[in-house]
C-alpha cells in the first residue's frame, strides 16, 4: 500500500538553509524535493570522488589474491595507496602475460644468444627468423640458402637463414634470448608478489573506503537539497518543500520545533506530486524490486506490488513447471545469503518454493513425469493436473483460465480506483466495461458450475448488457454531447475487443514455456540414459550429461520464467488496470 505523506513548507533567511538541512539529515525522515543528478561544479566534483571510491572498492574486491599471501601493512591515505597498488596490479598482470607469451614463442626457437646475433649482423652475416605454414615451406630452399629448420609440425615451420634472404614469412629478430626473458619474468613475478601482499593489506581497509564514500554521498545529498531552495523577497529569504510519512509526524514536528525554523504542515495532495513510500508485509516487500523496474505509482494510484507478488510468483512457477528446478532454486537462494547478492536471497527462495509446489501439480521432477510412477501416493496424484478438458490439454486450459482471472482482477481494480478518483458519474464507462466483461465471466462460470436455468441466465445477461451499453456508449462522459459519446464508445469497443482477445491468448505462454522446459529436460534424461549401456564406465557420461544438460535447461527456463511473467504483469495487467507508474520513490535526506 502507499503510505500517506505530510507536506512541510519551510521559510528561511537566505544562507541559513544548510543548518536546517543538516538537522533534517539527523532526523532522516524528510524527503526534500531535489535533483538526482549533479547540477553544478561542486556536485560534479563530489560525484567524481564517489565514482573514484566505487572503482577502488570494486577493484580491490575483484583483485585475485592467492591463498597464503601475507598482507604487508601499508599506512597512509588509503585512497592514494589503493589507487597506486591497483595500477601496479593491472600493469604487472599485463606484463607477466606478455612475458609468458614471449617465452612460449622463444621456446620454439631454442636457446640462442641475442648479442651473438647482433655481432653477426654487424659483420655482414645477418640471421633471419621465419615462421611459415608447413604447406608453403619448400625443402629445396635449403639448397639455395644457408637455411636451418628449427621446428616443424602440421601447421607451421620455423627456420632461420644466415646471410642474404628473400624468403617469405620473416618475423622480427628476437631482442633477447630465452634465458634473459625467463630471468625478466622471475623479476617481474617477484615484484608482483609484493604488490599482491600490499593489495591484501588494502583489502582489509575496504571499510575505510566505504565510510568515505558514505560521507561523500551524504554531502552530495545535502548539496543537492540546498540547491533546490527557491529564493524570494529579493533573495532575502528562501523556501524549501519536504515530505515525510504521516505516521512520523510526531517525531518530525518535535525535531523541527527544536530548530526554531518557521514551517507549515499540511496533508500532501496529488497535485504536490509527493514521493511514494510503499508499506507492505515481508512477503510482498520482496517483490517491490519488480514494481520499481516499471515505476512507482502516483499518489492517487494503487500499489501493484501485492498483485505482482501473487501472480508473478504463480506465472514464474508455471513457466518453470519443474519441482526439481524449484529445489535447485531454493538451494541457490540459501547459498546467496552468503554472497554480496544476499538481498536477492529471499526472493529466489520464494520463487523456488513456488516452483516446487507448482512443479508437483504439473507432475514434473527434473524432466521426469512423476504422475506415472507407481510409488507416488494417490493423495499426491490427486492434486496433479493431467488429461484433457474439452479436447484440450488441461494445463493449457488452466493457463487461459488464470489469464482471464488476472485480467478481470485488473478491470475490477481499475473500476475501484477510477470511482475513488473521478467519482461514480465520472467513471461510468469503466463501470460499463467491468460489468460487461467481468460480469459476463462470473455469470458464465456460475451457469456452468451451478446449472442455473437458461431463462434466468438470459435475463441476467440482458440486464448486464443494457447497463454496460449505457455506460459505454451514452454516459462515458456525462459532460459531452451524446452523439460524441456514441462515437467514442464505438472506437473504444473496437480497441477493447481486438486487444482483449490478444491479451487472453498471451497467457498461453505460461503453458508453452512450462511444456518446452519439461520436454527439454526429458530429452536430456533420454540422451543420458542411452550412454548407460551395461553400466560400468557408462555412469560417468550419464552423470555429466544430466548435470550439464539440466544446468543449461535451468538457466534458460529461469530467463524465460523471469521475462514473460514480467511482461504479463507490466503489459496485460497494467494496461487493463489503468496503472501509470510515474511516481517518484521516497528518498529522505539522511546521513
Coordinates of C-alpha atoms in Angstrom, one line a residue:
X1 CA 0.0 0.0 0.0
X2 CA 1.0 3.7 -0.4
X3 CA 1.9 5.5 2.8
X4 CA 0.2 8.8 3.5
X5 CA 2.5 11.8 3.3
X6 CA 2.7 15.1 5.1
X7 CA 4.0 18.2 3.3
X8 CA 6.3 20.6 5.1
X9 CA 7.0 24.1 3.7
X10 CA 10.0 25.9 5.2
X11 CA 10.6 29.7 5.1
X12 CA 14.2 30.6 5.9
X13 CA 16.6 33.6 5.8
X14 CA 18.9 33.3 2.8
X15 CA 22.1 31.4 3.8
X16 CA 20.5 29.5 6.7
X17 CA 19.2 26.6 4.8
X18 CA 22.4 24.5 5.3
X19 CA 21.8 24.4 9.1
X20 CA 18.2 23.2 8.5
X21 CA 19.2 20.6 6.0
X22 CA 21.9 19.3 8.5
X23 CA 19.2 19.0 11.1
X24 CA 16.9 17.1 8.6
X25 CA 19.7 14.7 7.9
X26 CA 19.9 13.9 11.5
X27 CA 16.2 13.2 11.6
X28 CA 16.5 11.0 8.4
X29 CA 12.7 11.2 7.6
X30 CA 12.1 14.2 5.4
X31 CA 12.4 14.0 1.6
X32 CA 13.4 17.3 0.2
X33 CA 12.4 17.7 -3.5
X34 CA 15.8 17.7 -5.2
X35 CA 17.7 16.7 -8.3
X36 CA 19.1 13.2 -8.5
X37 CA 21.9 14.3 -10.9
X38 CA 24.8 16.7 -10.5
X39 CA 23.8 20.2 -11.4
X40 CA 26.9 22.3 -10.8
X41 CA 30.7 22.1 -10.4
X42 CA 30.6 21.3 -6.7
X43 CA 28.2 18.4 -7.2
X44 CA 30.1 17.2 -10.2
X45 CA 33.3 17.0 -8.1
X46 CA 31.5 15.1 -5.3
X47 CA 30.1 12.7 -7.9
X48 CA 33.6 12.2 -9.4
X49 CA 35.1 11.4 -5.9
X50 CA 32.2 8.9 -5.2
X51 CA 32.9 7.2 -8.6
X52 CA 36.6 7.0 -7.8
X53 CA 35.9 5.3 -4.5
X54 CA 33.4 3.0 -6.2
X55 CA 36.1 2.0 -8.6
X56 CA 38.7 1.4 -5.9
X57 CA 36.3 -0.7 -3.8
X58 CA 35.3 -2.8 -6.9
X59 CA 38.9 -3.2 -8.0
X60 CA 40.1 -4.3 -4.5
X61 CA 37.3 -6.9 -4.2
X62 CA 38.0 -8.1 -7.8
X63 CA 41.8 -8.5 -7.3
X64 CA 42.6 -12.2 -7.1
X65 CA 44.9 -12.7 -4.1
X66 CA 46.4 -16.3 -3.9
X67 CA 45.7 -18.2 -0.6
X68 CA 48.5 -17.8 1.9
X69 CA 49.5 -14.3 0.8
X70 CA 50.8 -12.5 3.8
X71 CA 49.5 -8.9 3.9
X72 CA 52.2 -6.2 4.0
X73 CA 50.7 -3.4 6.1
X74 CA 50.7 0.0 4.4
X75 CA 50.0 3.1 6.3
X76 CA 48.8 6.5 4.9
X77 CA 46.0 7.7 2.7
X78 CA 44.1 4.6 1.7
X79 CA 42.7 6.2 -1.4
X80 CA 46.1 7.2 -2.8
X81 CA 47.7 3.9 -1.8
X82 CA 44.9 1.7 -3.1
X83 CA 44.8 3.6 -6.4
X84 CA 48.6 3.1 -6.9
X85 CA 48.5 -0.6 -5.9
X86 CA 45.7 -1.3 -8.3
X87 CA 47.5 0.4 -11.2
X88 CA 50.6 -1.7 -10.5
X89 CA 48.5 -4.8 -10.2
X90 CA 47.0 -4.1 -13.6
X91 CA 50.3 -3.2 -15.2
X92 CA 52.1 -6.2 -13.8
X93 CA 49.3 -8.6 -14.8
X94 CA 49.5 -7.4 -18.4
X95 CA 53.4 -7.5 -18.5
X96 CA 53.5 -11.0 -16.9
X97 CA 51.1 -12.4 -19.5
X98 CA 53.1 -10.7 -22.3
X99 CA 56.4 -12.2 -21.0
X100 CA 54.8 -15.6 -20.7
X101 CA 53.6 -15.4 -24.3
X102 CA 57.1 -14.2 -25.5
X103 CA 58.8 -17.1 -23.6
X104 CA 56.4 -19.6 -25.1
X105 CA 57.3 -18.3 -28.5
X106 CA 61.1 -18.3 -27.7
X107 CA 61.0 -21.9 -26.5
X108 CA 60.1 -22.9 -30.1
X109 CA 63.4 -21.4 -31.3
X110 CA 65.5 -22.9 -28.5
X111 CA 68.4 -21.3 -26.7
X112 CA 70.4 -18.6 -28.5
X113 CA 72.4 -15.5 -27.6
X114 CA 70.9 -12.3 -28.9
X115 CA 74.3 -10.5 -28.5
X116 CA 76.0 -13.0 -30.9
X117 CA 73.2 -12.4 -33.4
X118 CA 73.9 -8.7 -33.2
X119 CA 77.7 -9.2 -33.8
X120 CA 76.9 -11.4 -36.9
X121 CA 74.6 -8.7 -38.3
X122 CA 77.3 -6.1 -37.9
X123 CA 79.8 -8.5 -39.6
X124 CA 77.5 -8.7 -42.6
X125 CA 76.0 -12.1 -41.9
X126 CA 72.6 -11.3 -40.5
X127 CA 70.4 -14.1 -39.2
X128 CA 66.8 -14.1 -40.4
X129 CA 63.9 -15.8 -38.4
X130 CA 61.0 -17.2 -40.4
X131 CA 57.6 -18.6 -39.4
X132 CA 55.7 -20.1 -42.4
X133 CA 52.8 -22.6 -42.9
X134 CA 54.2 -26.1 -43.4
X135 CA 52.3 -26.3 -46.7
X136 CA 54.0 -23.2 -48.1
X137 CA 57.5 -24.3 -46.9
X138 CA 59.7 -25.8 -49.6
X139 CA 62.6 -28.1 -48.5
X140 CA 64.6 -27.3 -51.7
X141 CA 65.2 -23.8 -50.3
X142 CA 68.0 -25.4 -48.2
X143 CA 69.9 -25.8 -51.5
X144 CA 69.8 -22.1 -52.3
X145 CA 70.1 -20.5 -48.8
X146 CA 72.0 -21.1 -45.6
X147 CA 68.8 -22.4 -44.0
X148 CA 68.2 -24.5 -40.9
X149 CA 64.8 -25.8 -39.8
X150 CA 64.3 -25.2 -36.1
X151 CA 61.0 -26.9 -35.6
X152 CA 58.2 -28.2 -37.8
X153 CA 54.6 -29.5 -37.2
X154 CA 51.5 -30.0 -39.3
X155 CA 50.6 -26.3 -39.2
X156 CA 53.9 -24.2 -39.1
X157 CA 57.5 -24.5 -39.9
X158 CA 60.1 -22.4 -38.1
X159 CA 63.5 -21.8 -39.7
X160 CA 66.5 -19.5 -39.8
X161 CA 68.5 -18.2 -42.7
X162 CA 72.0 -16.8 -42.4
X163 CA 73.1 -14.2 -44.9
X164 CA 71.1 -12.9 -47.9
X165 CA 67.4 -13.8 -47.7
X166 CA 64.3 -13.1 -49.8
X167 CA 62.1 -16.0 -48.4
X168 CA 58.6 -15.3 -47.2
X169 CA 57.4 -15.4 -43.6
X170 CA 60.1 -13.4 -42.0
X171 CA 59.5 -12.1 -38.5
X172 CA 61.4 -9.6 -36.3
X173 CA 64.6 -10.9 -34.8
X174 CA 64.1 -11.5 -31.0
X175 CA 65.8 -8.8 -29.0
X176 CA 66.7 -11.2 -26.2
X177 CA 67.2 -14.9 -25.7
X178 CA 65.1 -17.4 -23.7
X179 CA 67.3 -17.3 -20.6
X180 CA 67.2 -13.5 -20.5
X181 CA 63.4 -13.5 -20.9
X182 CA 62.9 -16.1 -18.1
X183 CA 65.1 -14.0 -15.8
X184 CA 63.0 -10.9 -16.6
X185 CA 59.8 -12.9 -15.9
X186 CA 61.1 -14.0 -12.5
X187 CA 61.9 -10.5 -11.5
X188 CA 58.5 -9.3 -12.6
X189 CA 56.8 -12.1 -10.7
X190 CA 58.8 -11.2 -7.5
X191 CA 57.6 -7.6 -7.9
X192 CA 54.1 -8.7 -8.4
X193 CA 54.2 -10.8 -5.2
X194 CA 55.0 -7.6 -3.3
X195 CA 52.1 -5.8 -5.0
X196 CA 49.8 -8.7 -4.1
X197 CA 50.8 -8.6 -0.4
X198 CA 50.1 -4.8 -0.3
X199 CA 46.7 -5.2 -2.0
X200 CA 45.9 -7.9 0.5
X201 CA 46.5 -5.3 3.2
X202 CA 44.5 -2.7 1.3
X203 CA 41.5 -5.2 1.1
X204 CA 41.4 -5.1 4.9
X205 CA 40.9 -1.4 4.8
X206 CA 37.9 -1.5 2.4
X207 CA 35.6 -0.5 5.3
X208 CA 37.5 2.8 5.4
X209 CA 36.8 3.4 1.7
X210 CA 33.1 2.6 2.2
X211 CA 32.9 5.0 5.1
X212 CA 34.5 7.8 3.0
X213 CA 32.0 7.0 0.2
X214 CA 29.1 7.2 2.6
X215 CA 30.2 10.6 3.8
X216 CA 30.5 11.9 0.3
X217 CA 27.0 10.6 -0.6
X218 CA 25.7 12.4 2.4
X219 CA 27.5 15.6 1.3
X220 CA 26.2 15.3 -2.2
X221 CA 22.6 14.7 -1.0
X222 CA 22.9 17.7 1.3
X223 CA 24.3 19.9 -1.5
X224 CA 21.5 18.9 -4.0
X225 CA 18.8 19.5 -1.3
X226 CA 20.3 23.0 -0.6
X227 CA 20.4 23.8 -4.4
X228 CA 16.6 23.2 -4.5
X229 CA 15.9 26.2 -2.3
X230 CA 13.8 28.8 -4.0
X231 CA 14.8 32.5 -3.4
X232 CA 12.1 35.0 -2.6
X233 CA 11.8 38.6 -1.4
X234 CA 14.8 39.8 -3.4
X235 CA 16.9 36.9 -2.2
X236 CA 16.5 37.7 1.5
X237 CA 14.5 34.5 2.2
X238 CA 14.4 31.1 0.6
X239 CA 11.7 28.4 0.7
X240 CA 12.1 24.6 0.8
X241 CA 9.5 21.9 0.5
X242 CA 9.8 18.4 2.0
X243 CA 7.7 15.4 2.7
X244 CA 7.6 12.8 5.4
X245 CA 5.3 9.8 6.2
X246 CA 2.3 10.9 8.1
X247 CA 2.9 8.3 10.7
X248 CA 6.2 10.1 11.6
X249 CA 4.5 13.5 12.1
X250 CA 5.2 13.5 15.9
X251 CA 8.9 12.7 15.5
X252 CA 9.4 15.2 12.7
X253 CA 7.5 18.0 14.4
X254 CA 9.4 17.5 17.7
X255 CA 12.7 17.8 15.9
X256 CA 11.7 20.8 13.8
X257 CA 10.4 22.7 16.8
X258 CA 13.8 22.4 18.4
X259 CA 15.5 24.1 15.4
X260 CA 13.2 27.1 15.7
X261 CA 12.7 27.2 12.0
X262 CA 9.3 28.5 10.6
X263 CA 7.4 25.8 8.8
X264 CA 3.9 25.0 7.6
X265 CA 2.5 21.5 7.8
X266 CA -0.4 20.0 5.8
X267 CA -1.5 16.8 4.2
X268 CA 0.1 16.1 0.9
X269 CA -2.1 16.3 -2.2
X270 CA -1.9 14.6 -5.5
X271 CA -1.1 18.0 -7.2
X272 CA 2.0 18.2 -5.0
X273 CA 3.5 15.1 -6.5
X274 CA 4.8 13.8 -3.2
X275 CA 7.3 11.0 -3.0
X276 CA 5.9 7.4 -2.8
X277 CA 6.7 5.1 0.2
X278 CA 5.4 1.6 -0.1
X279 CA 4.3 -0.2 3.0
X280 CA 4.0 -3.9 2.6
X281 CA 4.5 -7.1 4.7
X282 CA 7.7 -9.1 4.4
X283 CA 6.5 -11.4 1.6
X284 CA 5.1 -8.6 -0.6
X285 CA 8.2 -6.4 0.1
X286 CA 10.4 -8.9 -1.7
X287 CA 8.6 -8.0 -5.0
X288 CA 8.9 -4.2 -4.7
X289 CA 12.1 -4.5 -6.8
X290 CA 9.8 -5.5 -9.7
X291 CA 7.5 -2.6 -9.2
X292 CA 10.4 -0.2 -9.2
X293 CA 11.6 -1.7 -12.5
X294 CA 8.4 -0.3 -14.1
X295 CA 7.8 2.8 -11.9
X296 CA 6.3 3.6 -8.6
X297 CA 2.6 4.5 -8.5
X298 CA 1.3 8.1 -8.4
X299 CA 0.0 9.3 -5.1
X300 CA -3.7 8.6 -6.2
X301 CA -2.9 5.2 -7.8
X302 CA -2.8 1.8 -6.3
X303 CA 0.3 -0.1 -5.2
X304 CA 0.6 -3.0 -7.7
X305 CA 3.1 -4.9 -5.6
X306 CA 0.6 -7.1 -3.8
X307 CA -0.9 -8.3 -7.1
X308 CA 2.6 -8.7 -8.6
X309 CA 3.7 -10.8 -5.6
X310 CA 0.9 -13.3 -6.1
X311 CA 0.8 -13.5 -9.9
X312 CA 4.5 -13.1 -10.7
X313 CA 5.2 -16.0 -8.3
X314 CA 2.4 -18.1 -9.9
X315 CA 3.5 -17.3 -13.5
X316 CA 7.2 -17.9 -12.8
X317 CA 6.4 -21.2 -11.3
X318 CA 4.2 -22.2 -14.2
X319 CA 6.9 -21.2 -16.7
X320 CA 9.5 -23.3 -14.8
X321 CA 7.0 -26.1 -14.3
X322 CA 9.5 -28.5 -12.7
X323 CA 9.6 -29.4 -9.0
X324 CA 13.3 -30.4 -9.3
X325 CA 14.3 -27.0 -10.6
X326 CA 12.3 -25.5 -7.7
X327 CA 14.5 -27.3 -5.2
X328 CA 17.6 -26.1 -7.1
X329 CA 16.4 -22.5 -6.8
X330 CA 15.7 -23.0 -3.1
X331 CA 19.3 -24.2 -2.6
X332 CA 20.5 -21.3 -4.7
X333 CA 18.6 -18.8 -2.6
X334 CA 20.1 -20.3 0.6
X335 CA 23.7 -20.0 -0.9
X336 CA 23.0 -16.4 -2.0
X337 CA 22.7 -15.4 1.7
X338 CA 26.5 -15.8 2.0
X339 CA 27.3 -13.6 -1.0
X340 CA 27.1 -9.9 -2.0
X341 CA 23.7 -10.6 -3.5
X342 CA 22.2 -11.6 -0.2
X343 CA 19.3 -9.1 -0.6
X344 CA 18.1 -11.3 -3.5
X345 CA 18.2 -14.5 -1.5
X346 CA 14.6 -14.3 0.0
X347 CA 13.1 -13.6 -3.5
X348 CA 15.0 -16.5 -5.1
X349 CA 14.0 -18.8 -2.2
X350 CA 10.3 -17.8 -2.5
X351 CA 10.3 -18.4 -6.3
X352 CA 12.0 -21.8 -5.7
X353 CA 9.3 -22.8 -3.2
X354 CA 6.5 -21.7 -5.6
X355 CA 8.2 -23.6 -8.5
X356 CA 8.4 -26.7 -6.4
X357 CA 4.7 -26.6 -5.4
X358 CA 3.5 -25.9 -9.0
X359 CA 6.0 -28.4 -10.4
X360 CA 4.3 -31.1 -8.3
X361 CA 0.9 -30.0 -9.6
X362 CA 2.4 -30.1 -13.1
X363 CA 3.8 -33.6 -12.2
X364 CA 7.4 -33.0 -13.4
X365 CA 10.6 -33.5 -11.5
X366 CA 13.9 -32.9 -13.4
X367 CA 12.1 -33.8 -16.7
X368 CA 10.5 -37.0 -15.2
X369 CA 6.7 -37.4 -15.3
X370 CA 6.1 -38.4 -11.7
X371 CA 2.3 -38.9 -12.4
X372 CA 3.1 -42.3 -13.9
X373 CA 5.4 -43.5 -11.2
X374 CA 3.7 -46.3 -9.2
X375 CA 5.2 -45.4 -5.8
X376 CA 3.8 -41.8 -5.8
X377 CA 0.9 -41.8 -3.2
X378 CA -2.6 -41.5 -4.5
X379 CA -3.3 -38.3 -2.4
X380 CA -0.5 -36.5 -4.2
X381 CA -1.5 -37.7 -7.6
X382 CA -5.0 -36.3 -6.9
X383 CA -3.6 -32.7 -7.0
X384 CA -1.8 -33.2 -10.3
X385 CA -3.3 -31.7 -13.4
X386 CA -3.4 -34.4 -16.1
X387 CA -5.6 -35.3 -19.1
X388 CA -7.7 -33.0 -21.3
X389 CA -10.7 -30.7 -20.9
X390 CA -13.0 -30.4 -23.9
X391 CA -10.3 -32.0 -26.1
X392 CA -7.5 -29.6 -25.0
X393 CA -4.6 -30.2 -22.6
X394 CA -5.8 -29.4 -19.0
X395 CA -2.7 -27.4 -18.3
X396 CA -3.3 -25.2 -21.4
X397 CA -6.9 -24.6 -20.3
X398 CA -5.6 -23.7 -16.8
X399 CA -3.3 -21.1 -18.3
X400 CA -6.1 -19.4 -20.1
X401 CA -8.4 -19.5 -17.0
X402 CA -5.7 -17.9 -14.9
X403 CA -5.3 -15.2 -17.6
X404 CA -9.0 -14.4 -17.6
X405 CA -8.9 -14.2 -13.8
X406 CA -5.9 -11.9 -13.9
X407 CA -7.5 -9.6 -16.5
X408 CA -10.8 -9.5 -14.6
X409 CA -9.0 -8.5 -11.4
X410 CA -7.2 -5.7 -13.3
X411 CA -10.6 -4.4 -14.5
X412 CA -12.0 -4.5 -11.0
X413 CA -9.0 -2.6 -9.6
X414 CA -9.3 0.0 -12.4
X415 CA -13.0 0.5 -11.6
X416 CA -12.4 0.8 -7.8
X417 CA -9.7 3.5 -8.2
X418 CA -11.5 5.3 -11.1
X419 CA -14.5 5.6 -8.8
X420 CA -12.3 6.9 -6.0
X421 CA -10.5 9.4 -8.1
X422 CA -13.3 10.6 -10.5
X423 CA -16.4 9.7 -8.6
X424 CA -19.1 7.3 -9.8
X425 CA -20.5 9.6 -12.5
X426 CA -17.1 10.2 -13.9
X427 CA -16.3 6.5 -14.2
X428 CA -19.5 5.2 -15.8
X429 CA -17.6 4.0 -18.9
X430 CA -15.2 2.0 -16.7
X431 CA -18.1 0.5 -14.8
X432 CA -19.8 -0.4 -18.1
X433 CA -16.8 -2.4 -19.4
X434 CA -16.3 -4.1 -16.0
X435 CA -20.0 -5.1 -15.8
X436 CA -19.9 -6.4 -19.3
X437 CA -16.7 -8.4 -19.2
X438 CA -16.2 -9.4 -15.5
X439 CA -20.0 -9.8 -15.1
X440 CA -20.2 -12.0 -18.2
X441 CA -17.3 -14.2 -16.9
X442 CA -18.9 -14.5 -13.5
X443 CA -22.4 -15.3 -14.9
X444 CA -20.9 -17.8 -17.4
X445 CA -18.9 -19.6 -14.6
X446 CA -21.9 -19.8 -12.2
X447 CA -24.1 -21.1 -15.0
X448 CA -21.7 -23.9 -15.8
X449 CA -21.0 -24.7 -12.1
X450 CA -24.5 -24.4 -10.6
X451 CA -26.6 -25.3 -13.7
X452 CA -28.5 -22.0 -13.5
X453 CA -31.7 -22.2 -15.6
X454 CA -31.4 -20.8 -19.1
X455 CA -34.2 -18.3 -18.6
X456 CA -32.5 -16.8 -15.5
X457 CA -29.2 -16.6 -17.3
X458 CA -30.9 -14.9 -20.3
X459 CA -32.4 -12.1 -18.2
X460 CA -29.1 -11.5 -16.2
X461 CA -27.2 -11.2 -19.5
X462 CA -29.8 -8.7 -20.9
X463 CA -29.6 -6.6 -17.8
X464 CA -25.8 -6.6 -17.8
X465 CA -25.8 -5.8 -21.5
X466 CA -28.2 -2.8 -21.1
X467 CA -26.4 -1.3 -18.1
X468 CA -23.0 -1.8 -19.8
X469 CA -24.2 -0.2 -23.1
X470 CA -25.5 2.8 -21.2
X471 CA -22.1 3.3 -19.5
X472 CA -20.0 2.6 -22.6
X473 CA -22.0 4.4 -25.3
X474 CA -24.1 7.1 -23.7
X475 CA -22.6 8.2 -20.4
X476 CA -18.9 7.6 -20.9
X477 CA -18.6 11.4 -20.4
X478 CA -21.7 13.0 -18.9
X479 CA -20.5 16.5 -19.8
X480 CA -20.2 15.7 -23.5
X481 CA -22.7 15.5 -26.4
X482 CA -24.4 12.0 -26.5
X483 CA -23.5 11.6 -30.2
X484 CA -19.8 12.2 -29.5
X485 CA -20.1 9.7 -26.6
X486 CA -21.6 7.1 -29.1
X487 CA -18.7 7.6 -31.5
X488 CA -16.1 7.4 -28.7
X489 CA -17.8 4.3 -27.3
X490 CA -17.7 2.6 -30.7
X491 CA -14.0 3.3 -31.1
X492 CA -13.3 2.1 -27.6
X493 CA -15.3 -1.0 -28.3
X494 CA -13.1 -1.8 -31.3
X495 CA -9.9 -1.3 -29.4
X496 CA -11.1 -3.3 -26.4
X497 CA -12.5 -6.3 -28.3
X498 CA -9.4 -6.7 -30.5
X499 CA -7.0 -6.1 -27.7
X500 CA -8.7 -8.3 -25.1
X501 CA -8.5 -11.4 -27.2
X502 CA -4.8 -10.9 -27.8
X503 CA -4.3 -10.3 -24.0
X504 CA -6.1 -13.6 -23.1
X505 CA -4.1 -15.6 -25.7
X506 CA -0.9 -14.1 -24.3
X507 CA -1.3 -16.3 -21.2
X508 CA -0.7 -19.4 -23.4
X509 CA 3.0 -18.7 -22.9
X510 CA 2.6 -20.0 -19.3
X511 CA 1.7 -23.4 -20.7
X512 CA 4.1 -23.3 -23.7
X513 CA 7.2 -22.4 -21.6
X514 CA 6.5 -25.0 -19.0
X515 CA 5.9 -27.6 -21.7
X516 CA 9.1 -26.7 -23.5
X517 CA 11.2 -26.8 -20.4
X518 CA 9.8 -30.2 -19.4
X519 CA 10.3 -31.7 -22.8
X520 CA 13.9 -30.4 -23.0
X521 CA 14.6 -31.9 -19.5
X522 CA 13.1 -35.2 -20.6
X523 CA 15.3 -35.1 -23.8
X524 CA 18.5 -34.7 -21.6
X525 CA 17.3 -37.6 -19.5
X526 CA 16.8 -39.8 -22.6
X527 CA 20.2 -38.9 -24.0
X528 CA 21.9 -39.6 -20.7
X529 CA 20.1 -43.0 -20.4
X530 CA 21.5 -44.0 -23.8
X531 CA 25.1 -43.8 -22.5
X532 CA 24.4 -46.3 -19.7
X533 CA 24.6 -49.5 -21.8
X534 CA 25.5 -52.3 -19.4
X535 CA 26.7 -49.9 -16.7
X536 CA 30.3 -49.6 -15.7
X537 CA 32.0 -46.5 -17.1
X538 CA 28.7 -45.5 -18.7
X539 CA 27.7 -43.9 -15.5
X540 CA 30.3 -41.1 -16.0
X541 CA 28.9 -39.7 -19.2
X542 CA 25.4 -40.4 -17.8
X543 CA 26.1 -38.1 -14.8
X544 CA 27.9 -35.5 -17.0
X545 CA 25.1 -35.2 -19.5
X546 CA 22.5 -35.0 -16.7
X547 CA 24.3 -32.3 -14.8
X548 CA 25.3 -30.1 -17.7
X549 CA 22.0 -30.6 -19.6
X550 CA 19.8 -29.8 -16.6
X551 CA 22.0 -26.8 -15.7
X552 CA 21.6 -25.4 -19.2
X553 CA 17.9 -26.0 -19.1
X554 CA 17.5 -24.5 -15.7
X555 CA 19.3 -21.3 -16.9
X556 CA 17.1 -21.0 -20.0
X557 CA 14.0 -21.7 -18.0
X558 CA 14.9 -19.1 -15.4
X559 CA 15.4 -16.5 -18.2
X560 CA 12.1 -17.2 -19.8
X561 CA 10.3 -17.5 -16.4
X562 CA 11.5 -14.0 -15.5
X563 CA 10.9 -12.1 -18.7
X564 CA 7.5 -13.5 -19.7
X565 CA 5.7 -13.2 -16.3
X566 CA 7.1 -9.7 -16.1
X567 CA 5.5 -8.9 -19.4
X568 CA 2.2 -10.3 -18.4
X569 CA 2.2 -8.0 -15.3
X570 CA 3.7 -4.9 -16.9
X571 CA 1.7 -5.1 -20.2
X572 CA -1.6 -7.0 -19.8
X573 CA -2.3 -6.3 -16.1
X574 CA -1.1 -2.7 -16.0
X575 CA -2.9 -1.8 -19.3
X576 CA -6.2 -3.2 -18.2
X577 CA -5.9 -1.8 -14.6
X578 CA -5.1 1.7 -15.8
X579 CA -1.8 1.8 -13.9
X580 CA 0.5 4.7 -14.9
X581 CA 3.6 4.2 -12.6
X582 CA 5.1 7.7 -12.9
X583 CA 5.6 8.3 -9.2
X584 CA 9.0 9.0 -7.6
X585 CA 10.5 7.0 -4.8
X586 CA 10.6 8.4 -1.2
X587 CA 14.3 9.3 -0.5
X588 CA 14.7 11.1 2.8
X589 CA 18.0 13.0 3.2
X590 CA 19.9 11.3 5.9
X591 CA 23.5 10.6 7.0

